[in-house]
Amino acid sequence: MSDVVRIVSWTSLIYGLLSLSIPRVGHAGGIESTVAGARAVGRGGAMGASATGFDALRYNPARLHLTKRWNIGLDAQLHITDVCFDREDLDGTTYPTVCNEAAPLVVPQLGVSIPLGKRFGIAFGILPPPSATSKLEFGDPTDGTIEVDGQRVASPSRHANVVTDNSALFPTVGFSASLHERVRAGVSFGSGIVMVKSISYTAGMPGAGPTLDTRNALSGVDYFVPKITFAVDAEPINGFSIASITSYTADVNADAALFLSGLSGGGFSTRVDGVKVNQPFGWETTVALRYAHPRFDVEVDVAYQGHAATQRTTVDIPDDAALPIDVSVDGMPLGALPDVKYVERRWRNQFVLRAGGDAIVIPDRLWLRAGVSYESNGNTHGYQSVENFLAPRTALHVGTSVRVHPALQLNFGYSKIFQPDTTVVPEDARVEQGVGSRPPPLDDPSRTVYINGGRYRGGVHVIALGLTFELPAPESKPTLAAAKTSEDSANRERQ
């Protein structure tokens, strides 16, 4: 092997993390790109002015006490995510289509709400943000290949992403109180646990083939991601409700480890500990309007998601991190790792519209519901990739509930989320190929290879099933005074 190839191989290893693809712990605009809960899925997520019981913990904690019984909820959602990418480079090179191969993902949630008399309520639950628990797979996790006509070839998306595998849980507590017979307020606090994992590849030099690739695997966790929600809910006239809900989610600051490996240079594998990963989230504010008739209700929620704070993900490497190799070029050691790496996200603030309602088919037995939802574009054009594809979304929703027992209700919801095909012409692509070496003349910035040009298409199916269990209202025991009054009444009737 020539000295040049050896240098390329070693620098490919050393700077492999330069193309590190941090998974989006999130969503088209944050961590709530789909709605959660079977009832919410069925009515387009329009829950801000109608949620009660356990649903109120997520959507409007000011309404936690608006039930007469303990309310226990258990939901599970199946997410089927379709994303495909047809890559095209500036020189006209085209690639085979790569699509998400990850299995459908099940997202559960559970909790309980407890009314404390007529004026107060509390609730506890585990609320995973539906899109913060996600998996995308655009190639074999072990070698970054896909199958084309019976042959294994390098995945066209490998320099951006091969695997994104996230999971998150937000243990949450909420409290509500009536400030007036027509005005309520509430607050909830969640302490999130966010786990992130990604796999991507780095080229040995700009445009180099897969034999010089370095595999980059990142794994980390943040055990404390606070989320707080404030809500005010009012019913100024009978049948008409208005609510305001604002939430804020703190940054993810994960402690992580980076694993680098490859076949060049005779093969190598190394681990770097002490890596810090930061990704900002942001805030969301919603205004909800609802009209309730004895046989149906209609609700419209308008939300603004302030997620433009997520401009980049920062990967902080320990200052003294180095690889156990003794290689230098012109006296410069190649074992030192860069101190920091930025992965551009360029999310935008988003406008969200959700509308839906329920209709009573058989009183206290059968309900039908439907809704629509819309999210504006969450990407700055040119920064899309297979795991950063935040196109405008329109969704149709349907659902039903059946009470099978005085204390048990079954809920079902389905939504189909549509995304328009998005084309990033190669001239507009802004996601750079991470490389390990730039020997002359490839050190010219104009020779940078951009790897996200092409066409993106996809959509999401969400199927939700839920159980709502309500404890029977406790029978009140008569007081001595009440018993005496009852006895006196009976004596008068006998007289």
Coordinates of C-alpha atoms in Angstrom, one line a residue:
M1 CA 0.0 0.0 0.0
S2 CA 1.4 3.4 -1.0
D3 CA 2.2 6.1 1.6
V4 CA -0.6 8.3 0.1
V5 CA -3.1 5.6 0.5
R6 CA -2.0 4.9 4.1
I7 CA -2.3 8.6 4.9
V8 CA -5.8 8.7 3.4
S9 CA -6.8 5.6 5.3
W10 CA -5.5 7.0 8.7
T11 CA -7.0 10.4 8.2
S12 CA -10.3 8.7 7.1
L13 CA -10.3 7.1 10.5
I14 CA -9.2 10.2 12.4
Y15 CA -11.7 12.6 10.9
G16 CA -14.4 10.0 10.5
L17 CA -16.6 11.8 12.9
L18 CA -16.7 14.8 10.6
S19 CA -19.7 13.3 8.8
L20 CA -21.3 12.3 12.1
S21 CA -25.1 12.2 11.5
I22 CA -26.8 13.1 14.8
P23 CA -30.3 11.8 14.8
R24 CA -33.1 14.4 14.9
V25 CA -34.5 13.8 18.3
G26 CA -37.6 15.2 16.9
H27 CA -39.9 16.1 14.3
A28 CA -41.2 18.4 11.8
G29 CA -40.8 21.3 14.1
G30 CA -39.9 19.8 17.5
I31 CA -40.9 16.5 19.0
E32 CA -44.7 16.5 18.3
S33 CA -45.0 16.1 14.5
T34 CA -47.8 13.6 15.0
V35 CA -50.4 13.6 17.8
A36 CA -50.5 11.0 20.6
G37 CA -53.4 9.1 22.0
A38 CA -56.1 7.2 20.1
R39 CA -58.8 9.8 20.6
A40 CA -56.5 12.6 19.5
V41 CA -55.3 10.7 16.4
G42 CA -59.0 10.2 15.4
R43 CA -59.9 13.9 15.6
G44 CA -56.8 15.5 14.1
G45 CA -55.2 16.4 17.4
A46 CA -57.8 19.0 18.1
M47 CA -57.7 18.4 21.9
G48 CA -56.7 21.7 23.5
A49 CA -60.2 22.7 24.6
S50 CA -61.8 19.2 24.9
A51 CA -59.3 16.9 26.6
T52 CA -60.3 15.4 29.9
G53 CA -58.9 12.8 32.2
F54 CA -55.5 11.4 31.2
D55 CA -55.6 13.1 27.8
A56 CA -55.6 16.5 29.5
L57 CA -52.1 15.8 31.0
R58 CA -50.7 16.1 27.5
Y59 CA -53.0 18.6 25.8
N60 CA -54.4 20.9 28.5
P61 CA -53.5 20.3 32.2
A62 CA -56.1 23.0 33.2
R63 CA -58.8 20.4 32.5
L64 CA -57.5 17.6 34.7
H65 CA -60.3 17.9 37.2
L66 CA -63.2 17.9 34.8
T67 CA -64.1 14.3 35.4
K68 CA -66.0 12.7 38.3
R69 CA -63.9 9.6 38.5
W70 CA -60.3 8.4 38.4
N71 CA -59.3 8.1 34.8
I72 CA -56.7 5.5 33.8
G73 CA -55.4 5.6 30.2
L74 CA -53.3 3.2 28.2
D75 CA -52.6 3.8 24.5
A76 CA -50.3 2.3 21.8
Q77 CA -49.6 3.7 18.4
L78 CA -48.1 2.0 15.4
H79 CA -46.1 4.4 13.1
I80 CA -45.4 3.2 9.6
T81 CA -42.9 5.8 8.1
D82 CA -42.3 5.9 4.3
V83 CA -39.3 7.9 3.2
C84 CA -37.4 7.4 -0.1
F85 CA -34.5 9.3 -1.7
D86 CA -33.4 9.4 -5.3
R87 CA -29.9 11.0 -5.1
E88 CA -28.4 13.1 -7.9
D89 CA -25.0 14.8 -7.8
L90 CA -23.9 18.0 -9.4
D91 CA -22.0 16.1 -12.1
G92 CA -25.1 14.3 -13.2
T93 CA -24.4 11.1 -11.4
T94 CA -27.5 9.2 -10.3
Y95 CA -27.9 6.5 -7.7
P96 CA -30.3 3.7 -7.0
T97 CA -33.4 4.6 -4.9
V98 CA -32.9 4.1 -1.1
C99 CA -36.0 3.8 1.2
N100 CA -36.6 3.4 4.9
E101 CA -36.3 -0.2 5.8
A102 CA -37.0 0.0 9.5
A103 CA -39.8 -2.0 10.9
P104 CA -43.0 -0.2 12.1
L105 CA -42.6 1.3 15.5
V106 CA -44.9 1.0 18.5
V107 CA -45.2 4.0 20.8
P108 CA -47.0 3.4 24.1
Q109 CA -48.2 5.9 26.8
L110 CA -50.0 5.4 30.1
G111 CA -51.1 7.4 33.1
V112 CA -53.9 8.3 35.6
S113 CA -55.8 11.5 36.4
I114 CA -57.5 12.0 39.8
P115 CA -60.1 14.7 40.5
L116 CA -59.8 16.2 44.0
G117 CA -63.3 17.3 44.5
K118 CA -64.8 19.7 42.0
R119 CA -62.1 22.3 41.9
F120 CA -58.7 20.5 41.8
G121 CA -57.1 17.7 39.9
I122 CA -53.8 15.9 39.6
A123 CA -52.4 13.5 37.1
F124 CA -49.3 11.3 36.5
G125 CA -48.2 9.6 33.3
I126 CA -45.4 8.5 31.0
L127 CA -45.7 10.5 27.8
P128 CA -43.3 9.6 25.0
P129 CA -43.3 12.3 22.3
P130 CA -44.5 10.3 19.3
S131 CA -41.7 11.5 16.9
A132 CA -39.0 11.4 19.5
T133 CA -39.4 7.7 19.6
S134 CA -38.5 6.9 16.0
K135 CA -36.3 4.6 13.9
L136 CA -35.2 5.1 10.3
E137 CA -32.9 2.7 8.4
F138 CA -31.5 3.4 5.0
G139 CA -29.1 0.5 4.7
D140 CA -27.6 -2.5 6.6
P141 CA -26.4 -1.2 10.0
T142 CA -23.2 -3.3 9.8
D143 CA -21.9 -2.3 6.4
G144 CA -24.1 0.5 5.1
T145 CA -25.2 -1.4 2.0
I146 CA -28.6 -1.9 0.2
E147 CA -29.6 -4.7 -2.2
V148 CA -30.0 -3.7 -5.8
D149 CA -30.8 -6.5 -8.4
G150 CA -29.5 -9.1 -6.0
Q151 CA -26.2 -7.3 -5.3
R152 CA -25.1 -5.4 -2.2
V153 CA -24.1 -1.9 -3.0
A154 CA -23.2 1.1 -0.9
S155 CA -26.3 3.1 0.3
P156 CA -26.6 6.4 -1.5
S157 CA -27.5 8.1 1.8
R158 CA -24.7 6.6 3.8
H159 CA -22.7 9.8 4.1
A160 CA -25.8 11.5 5.6
N161 CA -27.5 8.7 7.5
V162 CA -27.8 4.9 7.6
V163 CA -29.6 4.5 10.9
T164 CA -31.4 6.8 13.2
D165 CA -32.8 5.1 16.3
N166 CA -34.2 7.3 19.0
S167 CA -36.4 6.7 22.0
A168 CA -37.7 9.0 24.7
L169 CA -39.9 8.9 27.8
F170 CA -41.3 11.9 29.7
P171 CA -42.5 11.0 33.2
T172 CA -45.0 13.8 33.8
V173 CA -47.0 15.2 36.6
G174 CA -49.8 17.8 36.3
F175 CA -52.1 19.9 38.5
S176 CA -55.3 21.8 37.7
A177 CA -57.5 24.2 39.7
S178 CA -60.7 26.1 39.1
L179 CA -60.1 29.8 39.5
H180 CA -63.8 30.5 38.9
E181 CA -66.8 28.4 37.9
R182 CA -65.9 29.2 34.3
V183 CA -62.1 29.6 34.4
R184 CA -59.5 27.0 35.0
A185 CA -55.7 26.9 35.1
G186 CA -53.1 24.1 35.1
V187 CA -49.5 23.2 34.8
S188 CA -47.5 20.1 34.0
F189 CA -43.9 19.2 34.3
G190 CA -42.1 16.4 32.5
S191 CA -38.6 15.1 33.1
G192 CA -37.5 13.5 29.9
I193 CA -35.1 10.7 29.2
V194 CA -33.9 10.8 25.7
M195 CA -31.7 8.1 24.1
V196 CA -30.1 8.7 20.7
K197 CA -28.3 6.5 18.2
S198 CA -27.0 7.1 14.7
I199 CA -24.8 5.4 12.1
S200 CA -23.3 7.1 9.1
Y201 CA -20.2 6.9 7.0
T202 CA -17.3 9.2 6.0
A203 CA -15.5 9.2 2.7
G204 CA -11.7 8.9 2.6
M205 CA -11.5 11.9 0.3
P206 CA -14.0 13.9 -1.7
G207 CA -15.8 11.6 -4.1
A208 CA -13.8 8.5 -2.9
G209 CA -15.4 5.0 -3.2
P210 CA -16.8 3.0 -0.3
T211 CA -13.6 1.0 0.2
L212 CA -12.1 4.1 2.1
D213 CA -15.2 4.8 4.1
T214 CA -15.2 5.0 7.9
R215 CA -18.2 3.9 9.8
N216 CA -19.3 6.3 12.5
A217 CA -21.7 5.1 15.2
L218 CA -22.9 7.4 17.9
S219 CA -24.8 6.3 21.1
G220 CA -25.8 8.6 23.9
V221 CA -28.4 9.5 26.5
D222 CA -29.7 12.5 28.4
Y223 CA -31.4 11.6 31.6
F224 CA -32.9 15.0 32.3
V225 CA -34.7 17.0 29.6
P226 CA -37.3 19.2 31.3
K227 CA -40.6 20.1 29.6
I228 CA -43.1 22.5 31.2
T229 CA -46.6 23.3 30.1
F230 CA -48.9 26.1 31.3
A231 CA -52.6 26.3 30.4
V232 CA -55.7 28.5 30.9
D233 CA -59.1 27.2 29.9
A234 CA -62.4 29.2 30.0
E235 CA -66.1 28.7 29.1
P236 CA -67.4 32.2 28.7
I237 CA -70.8 31.0 27.6
N238 CA -72.5 27.6 27.8
G239 CA -71.2 25.3 25.0
F240 CA -68.3 27.5 23.9
S241 CA -64.8 27.0 25.3
I242 CA -61.5 28.7 24.6
A243 CA -58.0 27.6 25.8
S244 CA -54.4 28.8 25.7
I245 CA -51.6 26.3 26.1
T246 CA -47.9 27.0 26.0
S247 CA -45.1 24.5 26.5
Y248 CA -41.3 24.7 26.5
T249 CA -38.8 21.8 26.0
A250 CA -35.2 22.2 27.1
D251 CA -32.2 21.3 25.0
V252 CA -31.0 17.7 24.7
N253 CA -27.5 17.5 26.2
A254 CA -26.5 13.8 25.8
D255 CA -23.5 12.1 27.2
A256 CA -22.3 9.9 24.3
A257 CA -19.7 7.6 22.9
L258 CA -18.4 7.5 19.3
F259 CA -17.4 4.3 17.7
L260 CA -15.2 4.5 14.5
S261 CA -14.3 1.5 12.3
G262 CA -13.3 0.7 8.8
L263 CA -11.5 -1.7 6.5
S264 CA -8.7 0.5 5.2
G265 CA -5.2 0.3 6.6
G266 CA -5.7 -3.4 7.4
G267 CA -8.9 -2.7 9.5
F268 CA -9.4 -0.7 12.6
S269 CA -11.9 -0.1 15.4
T270 CA -11.8 2.5 18.2
R271 CA -14.1 4.1 20.8
V272 CA -14.1 7.7 22.0
D273 CA -15.8 8.4 25.3
G274 CA -16.8 11.7 26.8
V275 CA -18.6 13.1 23.8
K276 CA -21.3 15.7 24.4
V277 CA -24.2 16.2 22.0
N278 CA -26.4 19.3 22.1
Q279 CA -29.6 19.9 20.2
P280 CA -31.9 22.7 21.0
F281 CA -35.7 22.3 20.9
G282 CA -37.9 25.3 21.6
W283 CA -41.5 26.2 22.5
E284 CA -45.0 25.9 21.3
T285 CA -48.1 27.9 21.9
T286 CA -51.7 26.9 21.0
V287 CA -55.1 28.6 21.0
A288 CA -58.0 26.3 20.9
L289 CA -61.7 27.1 20.3
R290 CA -64.5 24.5 20.8
Y291 CA -68.3 24.4 20.4
A292 CA -70.0 21.6 22.2
H293 CA -73.6 20.5 21.4
P294 CA -75.3 17.7 23.4
R295 CA -74.8 15.3 20.4
F296 CA -71.5 16.6 18.9
D297 CA -68.6 18.9 19.3
V298 CA -66.3 20.8 16.9
E299 CA -62.9 22.2 17.7
V300 CA -60.2 24.2 16.0
D301 CA -56.6 24.5 17.4
V302 CA -54.1 26.9 16.0
A303 CA -50.5 26.4 17.1
Y304 CA -47.2 28.2 16.4
Q305 CA -44.0 26.2 17.0
G306 CA -40.9 28.2 17.8
H307 CA -38.3 25.7 16.7
A308 CA -36.0 27.9 14.6
A309 CA -33.7 27.7 17.6
T310 CA -32.7 24.3 16.2
Q311 CA -30.2 25.6 13.7
R312 CA -27.6 23.0 14.3
T313 CA -26.5 20.0 16.4
T314 CA -23.2 20.4 18.2
V315 CA -20.9 17.5 18.9
D316 CA -18.3 18.4 21.5
I317 CA -15.2 16.1 21.7
P318 CA -13.0 16.1 24.7
D319 CA -10.0 18.4 24.2
D320 CA -7.5 15.7 24.9
A321 CA -9.2 13.0 22.8
A322 CA -6.8 11.2 20.5
L323 CA -6.4 7.9 18.7
P324 CA -3.7 5.5 19.9
I325 CA -1.6 5.9 16.7
D326 CA 1.8 7.4 16.0
V327 CA 1.3 8.9 12.6
S328 CA 2.2 12.5 11.5
V329 CA 2.4 14.4 8.3
D330 CA 5.0 17.2 8.1
G331 CA 5.4 16.9 11.9
M332 CA 1.7 17.3 12.6
P333 CA 0.3 14.4 14.6
L334 CA -2.8 12.9 13.0
G335 CA -4.1 11.2 16.2
A336 CA -5.7 14.3 17.6
L337 CA -9.5 14.5 17.2
P338 CA -11.3 17.8 16.4
D339 CA -12.7 19.6 19.4
V340 CA -16.2 20.3 18.0
K341 CA -18.3 19.4 15.0
Y342 CA -21.5 21.2 13.9
V343 CA -24.3 19.4 12.0
E344 CA -26.5 21.9 10.3
R345 CA -30.3 21.4 10.8
R346 CA -31.8 24.8 9.9
W347 CA -35.3 24.1 11.2
R348 CA -37.9 26.8 10.8
N349 CA -40.8 28.0 13.0
Q350 CA -44.0 26.3 12.0
F351 CA -47.7 27.1 11.8
V352 CA -50.0 24.2 12.7
L353 CA -53.7 23.9 12.2
R354 CA -55.8 21.1 13.7
A355 CA -59.5 20.7 13.4
G356 CA -61.9 17.9 14.4
G357 CA -64.7 16.7 16.5
D358 CA -66.8 13.9 17.9
A359 CA -70.4 12.8 17.3
I360 CA -72.5 10.6 19.6
V361 CA -74.1 7.8 17.6
I362 CA -75.5 5.8 20.6
P363 CA -75.6 7.8 23.9
D364 CA -72.9 6.6 26.4
R365 CA -72.1 3.7 24.1
L366 CA -70.7 4.7 20.6
W367 CA -68.8 7.7 19.3
L368 CA -67.4 8.6 15.9
R369 CA -64.9 11.2 15.2
A370 CA -62.9 12.8 12.4
G371 CA -60.4 15.6 11.7
V372 CA -57.8 17.2 9.5
S373 CA -54.4 18.7 10.3
Y374 CA -51.8 20.8 8.6
E375 CA -48.1 21.7 9.4
S376 CA -46.1 24.2 7.4
N377 CA -42.6 23.5 6.1
G378 CA -40.1 22.9 8.8
N379 CA -36.9 22.9 6.7
T380 CA -34.7 25.6 5.2
H381 CA -34.5 24.6 1.6
G382 CA -31.2 22.9 0.7
Y383 CA -30.7 21.3 4.1
Q384 CA -33.1 18.3 3.6
S385 CA -31.8 14.8 4.1
V386 CA -33.3 11.4 4.7
E387 CA -33.4 12.1 8.4
N388 CA -34.1 15.8 8.2
F389 CA -37.1 15.7 5.8
L390 CA -39.6 18.2 7.3
A391 CA -41.8 18.9 4.3
P392 CA -45.3 20.5 4.8
R393 CA -47.7 17.9 6.1
T394 CA -51.5 17.5 5.6
A395 CA -53.3 14.6 7.3
L396 CA -56.7 13.0 7.4
H397 CA -58.0 11.5 10.7
V398 CA -60.8 9.1 11.6
G399 CA -61.6 7.3 14.8
T400 CA -64.2 5.8 17.1
S401 CA -64.9 4.9 20.8
V402 CA -67.0 2.1 22.2
R403 CA -68.0 1.7 25.8
V404 CA -67.9 -2.0 26.5
H405 CA -68.5 -1.7 30.2
P406 CA -69.6 1.1 32.5
A407 CA -66.0 1.5 33.5
L408 CA -64.2 0.6 30.3
Q409 CA -64.0 2.4 26.9
L410 CA -62.1 1.2 23.8
N411 CA -60.7 3.9 21.5
F412 CA -59.4 3.6 17.9
G413 CA -57.7 6.2 15.7
Y414 CA -56.1 6.3 12.3
S415 CA -54.4 9.0 10.3
K416 CA -52.7 9.2 7.0
I417 CA -50.1 11.9 6.8
F418 CA -49.3 13.3 3.3
Q419 CA -46.0 15.0 2.4
P420 CA -45.4 16.5 -1.1
D421 CA -42.4 15.2 -3.0
T422 CA -39.4 17.6 -2.4
T423 CA -36.6 18.1 -4.9
V424 CA -33.3 19.6 -4.0
V425 CA -31.5 20.4 -7.2
P426 CA -27.8 19.6 -6.8
E427 CA -26.9 23.3 -7.2
D428 CA -29.0 24.0 -4.0
A429 CA -27.7 21.1 -1.9
R430 CA -26.0 22.3 1.3
V431 CA -25.2 19.0 3.2
E432 CA -21.5 18.4 2.8
Q433 CA -19.9 15.0 2.4
G434 CA -17.7 14.3 5.4
V435 CA -14.2 13.4 4.4
G436 CA -11.0 12.2 6.0
S437 CA -8.5 13.8 3.7
R438 CA -8.2 16.7 1.2
P439 CA -4.9 16.3 -0.7
P440 CA -4.3 18.9 -3.4
P441 CA -6.1 19.8 -5.6
L442 CA -9.1 18.4 -3.6
D443 CA -8.4 21.0 -0.8
D444 CA -10.0 23.6 -3.0
P445 CA -13.4 24.5 -1.3
S446 CA -15.0 24.6 -4.7
R447 CA -14.4 20.8 -4.9
T448 CA -16.6 20.1 -1.9
V449 CA -19.1 17.3 -2.6
Y450 CA -22.7 17.9 -1.5
I451 CA -24.6 14.7 -0.9
N452 CA -28.2 15.6 -0.4
G453 CA -29.2 16.6 -3.9
G454 CA -32.1 14.7 -5.4
R455 CA -35.8 13.9 -4.8
Y456 CA -37.4 13.0 -1.4
R457 CA -40.8 11.5 -1.0
G458 CA -42.7 9.9 1.8
G459 CA -45.6 9.8 4.2
V460 CA -46.7 8.3 7.5
H461 CA -49.5 6.0 8.6
V462 CA -50.5 6.1 12.3
I463 CA -52.8 3.5 13.9
A464 CA -53.7 4.0 17.5
L465 CA -55.5 1.8 20.0
G466 CA -56.4 2.8 23.5
L467 CA -58.1 1.8 26.7
T468 CA -59.8 4.2 29.1
F469 CA -60.7 2.8 32.5
E470 CA -62.8 4.9 34.9
L471 CA -63.1 3.8 38.5
P472 CA -66.7 3.8 39.7
A473 CA -67.8 6.8 41.7
P474 CA -67.6 6.0 45.4
E475 CA -70.9 5.6 47.2
S476 CA -71.3 8.4 49.7
K477 CA -72.1 7.3 53.3
P478 CA -74.9 9.3 54.9
T479 CA -74.0 11.4 57.9
L480 CA -75.9 11.2 61.2
A481 CA -77.7 14.4 60.3
A482 CA -78.7 13.1 56.9
A483 CA -79.9 9.8 58.4
K484 CA -82.0 11.7 61.0
T485 CA -83.6 13.8 58.3
S486 CA -84.4 10.7 56.3
E487 CA -86.0 9.1 59.3
D488 CA -88.1 12.2 60.0
S489 CA -89.3 12.3 56.4
A490 CA -90.3 8.6 56.6
N491 CA -92.2 9.2 59.9
R492 CA -94.1 12.1 58.2
E493 CA -95.0 10.0 55.3
R494 CA -96.4 7.3 57.6
Q495 CA -98.4 9.9 59.5

